[in-house]
Coordinates of C-alpha atoms and ligand atoms in Angstrom, one line a residue:
X1 CA 0.0 0.0 0.0
X2 CA 1.2 3.5 -0.9
X3 CA -0.2 6.9 -0.1
X4 CA -1.1 9.3 -2.9
X5 CA -1.4 12.4 -0.8
X6 CA 1.3 14.4 0.9
X7 CA 1.3 17.5 3.1
X8 CA 4.4 19.5 3.6
X9 CA 4.8 21.9 6.5
X10 CA 6.8 25.1 6.0
X11 CA 7.0 26.7 9.4
X12 CA 8.4 30.1 8.8
X13 CA 6.4 33.4 8.8
X14 CA 7.2 37.1 8.5
X15 CA 5.9 37.7 12.0
X16 CA 3.7 35.7 14.5
X17 CA 0.0 36.5 14.4
X18 CA -1.2 36.8 18.0
X19 CA -4.1 34.3 17.6
X20 CA -2.1 31.6 15.7
X21 CA -1.8 28.1 17.1
X22 CA 0.1 26.6 14.2
X23 CA 3.6 25.5 14.5
X24 CA 5.3 28.6 13.0
X25 CA 8.3 30.7 13.7
X26 CA 8.8 34.4 12.7
X27 CA 12.0 33.8 10.9
X28 CA 12.5 34.9 7.3
X29 CA 16.1 33.8 6.6
X30 CA 16.7 32.2 3.2
X31 CA 19.7 30.2 4.6
X32 CA 17.5 28.6 7.2
X33 CA 14.8 28.0 4.6
X34 CA 17.4 26.2 2.5
X35 CA 18.7 24.0 5.4
X36 CA 15.0 23.1 6.3
X37 CA 14.2 22.0 2.8
X38 CA 17.5 20.0 2.7
X39 CA 16.2 18.0 5.7
X40 CA 12.7 17.8 4.1
X41 CA 14.2 16.1 1.1
X42 CA 15.9 13.6 3.3
X43 CA 12.5 13.0 5.0
X44 CA 10.9 12.5 1.6
X45 CA 13.5 9.8 0.9
X46 CA 12.8 8.1 4.3
X47 CA 9.3 7.5 3.1
X48 CA 10.0 6.4 -0.4
X49 CA 8.7 2.9 0.1
X50 CA 5.2 4.2 1.1
X51 CA 4.9 7.1 -1.3
X52 CA 3.2 6.6 -4.7
X53 CA 2.3 8.8 -7.6
X54 CA 0.6 11.8 -6.0
X55 CA -3.0 12.8 -6.4
X56 CA -2.5 15.8 -4.1
X57 CA 0.4 17.7 -2.7
X58 CA -0.4 20.5 -0.2
X59 CA 2.4 22.9 1.0
X60 CA 1.1 24.7 4.0
X61 CA 2.5 26.6 7.0
X62 CA 3.6 28.9 8.2
X63 CA 4.1 30.9 5.1
X64 CA 5.3 28.8 2.2
X65 CA 5.2 31.8 -0.1
X66 CA 8.3 33.0 1.7
X67 CA 10.1 30.2 0.0
X68 CA 12.4 30.9 -2.9
X69 CA 11.1 29.2 -6.1
X70 CA 14.4 27.2 -6.3
X71 CA 13.3 25.4 -3.1
X72 CA 9.9 24.7 -4.4
X73 CA 11.5 23.2 -7.5
X74 CA 13.6 20.9 -5.4
X75 CA 10.5 19.7 -3.5
X76 CA 8.5 19.1 -6.6
X77 CA 11.3 17.2 -8.3
X78 CA 11.4 14.8 -5.4
X79 CA 7.9 13.4 -6.1
X80 CA 6.1 11.8 -9.1
X81 CA 2.6 13.0 -10.0
X82 CA -0.5 11.8 -11.7
X83 CA -1.3 14.3 -14.5
X84 CA -4.4 15.6 -12.6
X85 CA -2.6 16.0 -9.3
X86 CA -3.6 19.0 -7.2
X87 CA -0.6 21.0 -6.2
X88 CA -1.5 23.7 -3.6
X89 CA 0.7 26.2 -2.0
X90 CA -0.4 28.6 0.7
X91 CA 0.3 32.2 0.1
X92 CA 0.3 35.2 2.4
X93 CA -0.9 38.2 0.4
X94 CA 2.1 40.3 1.6
X95 CA 4.8 37.8 0.5
X96 CA 4.0 36.9 -3.0
X97 CA 4.5 39.3 -6.0
X98 CA 3.7 38.6 -9.6
X99 CA 7.1 37.1 -10.4
X100 CA 7.1 34.7 -7.5
X101 CA 3.5 33.5 -8.3
X102 CA 4.5 33.1 -11.9
X103 CA 7.5 31.0 -10.9
X104 CA 5.3 28.8 -8.6
X105 CA 2.9 28.3 -11.5
X106 CA 5.6 27.5 -14.0
X107 CA 7.2 25.0 -11.6
X108 CA 3.9 23.0 -11.3
X109 CA 1.8 24.5 -8.5
X110 CA -1.7 24.6 -9.9
X111 CA -3.7 25.9 -6.9
X112 CA -3.0 28.5 -4.4
X113 CA -4.6 29.2 -1.1
X114 CA -4.6 32.9 -0.2
X115 CA -4.6 33.6 3.5
X116 CA -7.2 36.4 3.2
X117 CA -9.0 36.3 6.6
X118 CA -10.9 39.6 6.0
X119 CA -11.2 42.2 3.3
X120 CA -11.3 44.9 6.0
X121 CA -7.9 46.4 6.9
X122 CA -9.0 47.2 10.5
X123 CA -10.0 43.5 11.0
X124 CA -6.5 42.5 9.7
X125 CA -4.9 44.9 12.1
X126 CA -6.9 43.4 15.0
X127 CA -5.7 39.9 13.9
X128 CA -2.1 41.3 13.7
X129 CA -1.7 40.1 10.1
X130 CA 1.2 41.4 8.1
X131 CA -1.1 42.3 5.1
X132 CA -3.9 44.8 4.4
X133 CA -6.9 44.6 2.2
X134 CA -5.1 46.1 -0.8
X135 CA -2.5 43.4 -0.6
X136 CA -5.3 40.8 -1.0
X137 CA -6.7 42.3 -4.2
X138 CA -3.3 42.7 -5.7
X139 CA -2.2 39.2 -4.8
X140 CA -5.5 37.8 -6.2
X141 CA -5.0 39.8 -9.5
X142 CA -1.4 38.7 -9.8
X143 CA -2.3 35.0 -9.2
X144 CA -4.8 35.2 -12.1
X145 CA -2.3 36.9 -14.3
X146 CA 0.2 34.2 -13.4
X147 CA -2.2 31.7 -14.7
X148 CA -3.8 30.2 -11.6
X149 CA -7.2 28.9 -12.5
X150 CA -7.8 27.4 -9.0
X151 CA -7.7 29.8 -6.1
X152 CA -8.9 29.2 -2.6
X153 CA -9.3 32.0 0.0
X154 CA -10.2 31.7 3.7
X155 CA -12.2 34.0 5.9
X156 CA -12.2 34.3 9.7
X157 CA -15.5 34.7 11.4
X158 CA -15.8 36.2 14.9
X159 CA -13.0 38.8 14.7
X160 CA -13.4 41.1 17.7
X161 CA -15.3 44.1 16.5
X162 CA -17.0 42.4 13.7
X163 CA -20.6 43.3 13.0
X164 CA -23.2 41.8 10.8
X165 CA -22.5 44.5 8.2
X166 CA -18.7 43.7 8.2
X167 CA -19.4 40.0 8.0
X168 CA -21.8 40.6 5.0
X169 CA -19.1 42.8 3.3
X170 CA -16.5 40.0 3.7
X171 CA -18.7 37.3 2.2
X172 CA -19.8 39.6 -0.6
X173 CA -16.3 40.6 -1.4
X174 CA -15.3 36.9 -1.5
X175 CA -18.1 36.3 -4.0
X176 CA -17.1 39.4 -6.0
X177 CA -13.5 38.3 -6.6
X178 CA -14.9 34.9 -7.5
X179 CA -12.3 32.3 -6.2
X180 CA -12.9 28.7 -7.0
X181 CA -13.0 27.8 -3.3
X182 CA -13.8 29.5 0.0
X183 CA -13.0 28.2 3.6
X184 CA -14.5 29.9 6.6
X185 CA -13.4 29.5 10.2
X186 CA -14.7 30.7 13.5
X187 CA -11.9 32.4 15.4
X188 CA -10.5 30.2 18.3
X189 CA -8.8 31.8 21.3
X190 CA -6.2 29.2 22.2
X191 CA -5.1 29.5 25.7
X192 CA -1.3 29.9 25.2
X193 CA -1.7 32.7 22.6
X194 CA -1.3 36.5 23.1
X195 CA -4.9 36.8 21.9
X196 CA -6.1 34.7 24.8
X197 CA -4.1 36.9 27.3
X198 CA -5.6 39.9 25.8
X199 CA -9.0 38.4 26.3
X200 CA -8.2 37.6 29.9
X201 CA -7.2 41.2 30.4
X202 CA -10.4 42.4 28.8
X203 CA -8.4 44.2 26.1
X204 CA -10.4 42.4 23.4
X205 CA -13.7 40.6 23.5
X206 CA -15.1 37.4 22.1
X207 CA -18.5 37.3 20.5
X208 CA -20.9 34.9 22.3
X209 CA -21.5 31.5 20.6
X210 CA -25.0 32.6 19.2
X211 CA -23.5 35.6 17.6
X212 CA -20.7 33.6 16.1
X213 CA -23.3 31.1 14.7
X214 CA -25.3 34.0 13.2
X215 CA -22.2 35.4 11.5
X216 CA -21.4 31.8 10.2
X217 CA -25.0 31.4 9.0
X218 CA -25.0 34.8 7.3
X219 CA -21.7 34.0 5.5
X220 CA -23.1 30.6 4.4
X221 CA -26.3 32.2 3.1
X222 CA -24.4 34.6 0.9
X223 CA -21.9 32.1 -0.5
X224 CA -24.6 29.6 -1.3
X225 CA -26.8 32.3 -2.9
X226 CA -23.9 32.9 -5.3
X227 CA -23.5 29.2 -6.2
X228 CA -20.8 28.1 -3.9
X229 CA -21.7 24.6 -2.9
X230 CA -21.0 23.8 0.8
X231 CA -19.4 20.4 0.8
X232 CA -18.0 20.4 4.3
X233 CA -19.0 22.3 7.4
X234 CA -16.5 25.1 6.7
X235 CA -15.8 24.8 3.0
X236 CA -17.4 25.9 -0.1
X237 CA -16.5 25.5 -3.8
X238 CA -17.6 26.0 -7.3
X239 CA -18.6 22.7 -9.1
X240 CA -15.8 20.3 -9.3
X241 CA -13.4 22.5 -7.4
X242 CA -13.6 20.8 -3.9
X243 CA -10.1 20.5 -2.4
X244 CA -8.8 17.0 -3.3
X245 CA -6.3 17.2 -0.4
X246 CA -8.9 18.1 2.3
X247 CA -11.5 15.7 0.9
X248 CA -9.0 12.9 1.2
X249 CA -8.6 13.7 4.9
X250 CA -12.3 13.9 5.6
X251 CA -12.8 10.6 3.6
X252 CA -10.3 9.0 6.1
X253 CA -7.7 8.5 3.3
X254 CA -4.1 8.0 4.1
X255 CA -1.7 10.9 3.8
X256 CA 1.9 11.6 4.6
X257 CA 2.8 14.8 6.6
X258 CA 6.4 16.0 6.2
X259 CA 8.2 18.7 8.0
X260 CA 8.2 19.8 11.6
X261 CA 4.9 19.3 13.4
X262 CA 3.3 17.6 10.3
X263 CA 0.7 14.9 10.9
X264 CA 0.4 11.6 9.1
X265 CA -2.2 8.9 8.7
X266 CA -1.1 5.6 7.1
X267 CA -2.6 2.2 7.5
X268 CA -4.3 2.4 10.8
X269 CA -1.9 4.7 12.5
X270 CA -1.6 8.4 13.1
X271 CA 1.6 10.1 14.0
X272 CA 2.9 13.6 14.5
X273 CA 6.4 14.9 13.7
X274 CA 8.3 16.7 16.5
X275 CA 7.0 20.3 17.1
X276 CA 10.5 21.7 17.1
X277 CA 12.8 22.2 14.2
X278 CA 15.9 20.8 15.9
X279 CA 14.0 17.7 17.2
X280 CA 12.6 17.2 13.7
X281 CA 16.1 17.4 12.2
X282 CA 17.1 14.8 14.6
X283 CA 14.1 12.7 13.8
X284 CA 14.9 12.9 10.0
X285 CA 18.5 11.8 10.3
X286 CA 17.5 9.0 12.5
X287 CA 15.0 7.8 9.9
X288 CA 11.8 9.0 11.7
X289 CA 12.5 7.3 15.0
X290 CA 11.4 10.3 17.1
X291 CA 7.9 10.7 15.8
X292 CA 5.1 10.6 18.3
X293 CA 2.4 8.1 17.6
X294 CA -0.7 10.0 18.5
X295 CA -3.7 7.6 17.8
X296 CA -4.0 4.1 16.5
X297 CA -6.6 2.4 18.8
X298 CA -9.7 1.3 17.0
X299 CA -12.2 3.1 19.1
X300 CA -10.4 6.5 18.6
X301 CA -10.2 5.8 14.9
X302 CA -13.9 4.9 14.7
X303 CA -14.8 8.1 16.6
X304 CA -12.7 10.1 14.3
X305 CA -14.3 8.5 11.2
X306 CA -17.7 9.6 12.4
X307 CA -16.5 13.1 13.3
X308 CA -14.8 13.7 10.0
X309 CA -17.5 12.0 7.9
X310 CA -20.4 14.0 9.4
X311 CA -18.5 17.2 8.7
X312 CA -19.1 16.5 5.0
X313 CA -22.4 17.7 3.6
X314 CA -22.7 14.3 1.8
X315 CA -22.0 12.6 5.2
X316 CA -20.1 9.4 6.0
X317 CA -20.1 6.2 4.0
X318 CA -21.2 3.1 6.0
X319 CA -19.8 0.8 3.4
X320 CA -16.4 2.4 3.7
X321 CA -16.6 2.1 7.5
X322 CA -17.4 -1.6 7.1
X323 CA -14.5 -2.1 4.8
X324 CA -12.1 -0.2 7.0
X325 CA -13.0 -1.5 10.4
X326 CA -14.7 -4.9 9.5
X327 CA -17.9 -4.0 11.6
X328 CA -21.1 -2.4 11.1
X329 CA -21.4 1.2 12.2
X330 CA -25.2 0.8 12.9
X331 CA -24.2 -1.9 15.4
X332 CA -21.2 -0.2 16.9
X333 CA -23.1 3.1 17.4
X334 CA -26.6 1.6 17.6
X335 CA -28.2 3.6 20.3
X336 CA -26.8 7.1 19.5
X337 CA -27.1 6.8 15.7
X338 CA -30.7 5.6 16.0
X339 CA -31.6 8.4 18.4
X340 CA -30.4 11.1 16.0
X341 CA -31.8 9.3 12.9
X342 CA -35.3 9.0 14.6
X343 CA -35.3 12.7 15.6
X344 CA -34.2 13.6 12.0
X345 CA -31.1 15.5 13.0
X346 CA -29.2 12.8 10.9
X347 CA -30.5 11.5 7.7
X348 CA -29.7 8.0 6.2
X349 CA -29.7 7.7 2.4
X350 CA -28.5 4.4 1.1
X351 CA -24.9 4.0 2.4
X352 CA -24.6 7.5 3.6
X353 CA -25.5 9.1 6.9
X354 CA -25.4 12.9 6.9
X355 CA -26.3 15.8 9.0
X356 CA -29.5 17.7 8.3
X357 CA -27.9 21.0 7.2
X358 CA -30.6 23.0 9.0
X359 CA -29.4 21.5 12.3
X360 CA -25.6 22.0 11.7
X361 CA -25.4 24.6 14.5
X362 CA -25.6 21.7 17.0
X363 CA -22.9 19.7 15.3
X364 CA -20.4 19.7 18.3
X365 CA -22.9 18.5 20.8
X366 CA -24.4 15.8 18.6
X367 CA -21.0 14.4 17.7
X368 CA -19.8 14.4 21.3
X369 CA -22.9 12.5 22.2
X370 CA -22.5 10.0 19.4
X371 CA -18.9 9.0 19.8
X372 CA -17.8 6.4 22.3
Ligands
SF4_1 S1 0.8 33.8 8.9 FE1 -0.5 32.0 9.3 S2 0.9 30.5 10.2 FE2 2.0 32.5 10.2 S3 1.7 33.3 12.2 FE3 0.1 34.1 11.0 S4 -1.7 32.7 11.1 FE4 0.2 31.6 11.9

């Protein structure tokens, strides 16, 4: 068995956004980037025996658009690809000019994900982002000129100070620039971040859960009105432009995560690379001996299958569950699934069990109740 999906983590950023929980370091030094990619190529070689032709390669971060195109070329030349492979690179609007985007495109990237967050400069300032609204429009235009026909943007919902009008403006601007894919996330205040400390000191405020849901629903309504199909709880696309990489994860497919702090899922094992560059270097030269196995017991995997599957608008596939685990989901989760099917919060259609999208606001409490 070989995996056809790879994630690469590039952990360097211009500066650290105060809400960010990703493993990222504010360090824009080309020499360090080069050293990091050198180790990454060694890690690619460590996994040669389980890496097949790729159907998706996702380079995330951090800020991969800080990378010199020569380094991207080295990464891409270390894999083989199916002709239709989706090759995504995340781009921070302040770090990619036309020439760089053109180079990325020429080298083989065919999809970019622009870290938009909001089209309002004051929101971006609140978030501590290194770009403003003009940078987004410029980056988007440059990406189209460079030849990208598949662009994703993401929007954050629940930014302190947001109002229904500003949420509406962001969703409308997203529709107006017309990317192929839009992701929306509710802002999380992680407890070790500067944002959380500010919240504790009452220097910023968090919207209550109902307001966040209202903003989420308002965004959803606008995106769907303009023909973006919601295919996952937070993701919308134009027809045929669903993210191959993310869909594989939600469908419980295997993937290899390379780079510091990257996660992998292969066979029936999940593991996580060290969340430190030096420890990851050590892990790579010792042929991945230092990775941390995070989850491989069957109950955890079954729970995760349900959680990921129900996030999809089409729902989870009971046949795939049977093939993967060798048991029947309706037996394993008999009481709780029947409860939510009977009260019509879940709907069963052939082999699929999905959420009634009108009830998606109670997703977290329902899923917590279902899983073992
Ligand atoms: S640019 Fe992205 S990865 Fe980097 S600090 Fe900001 S949110 Fe985190």
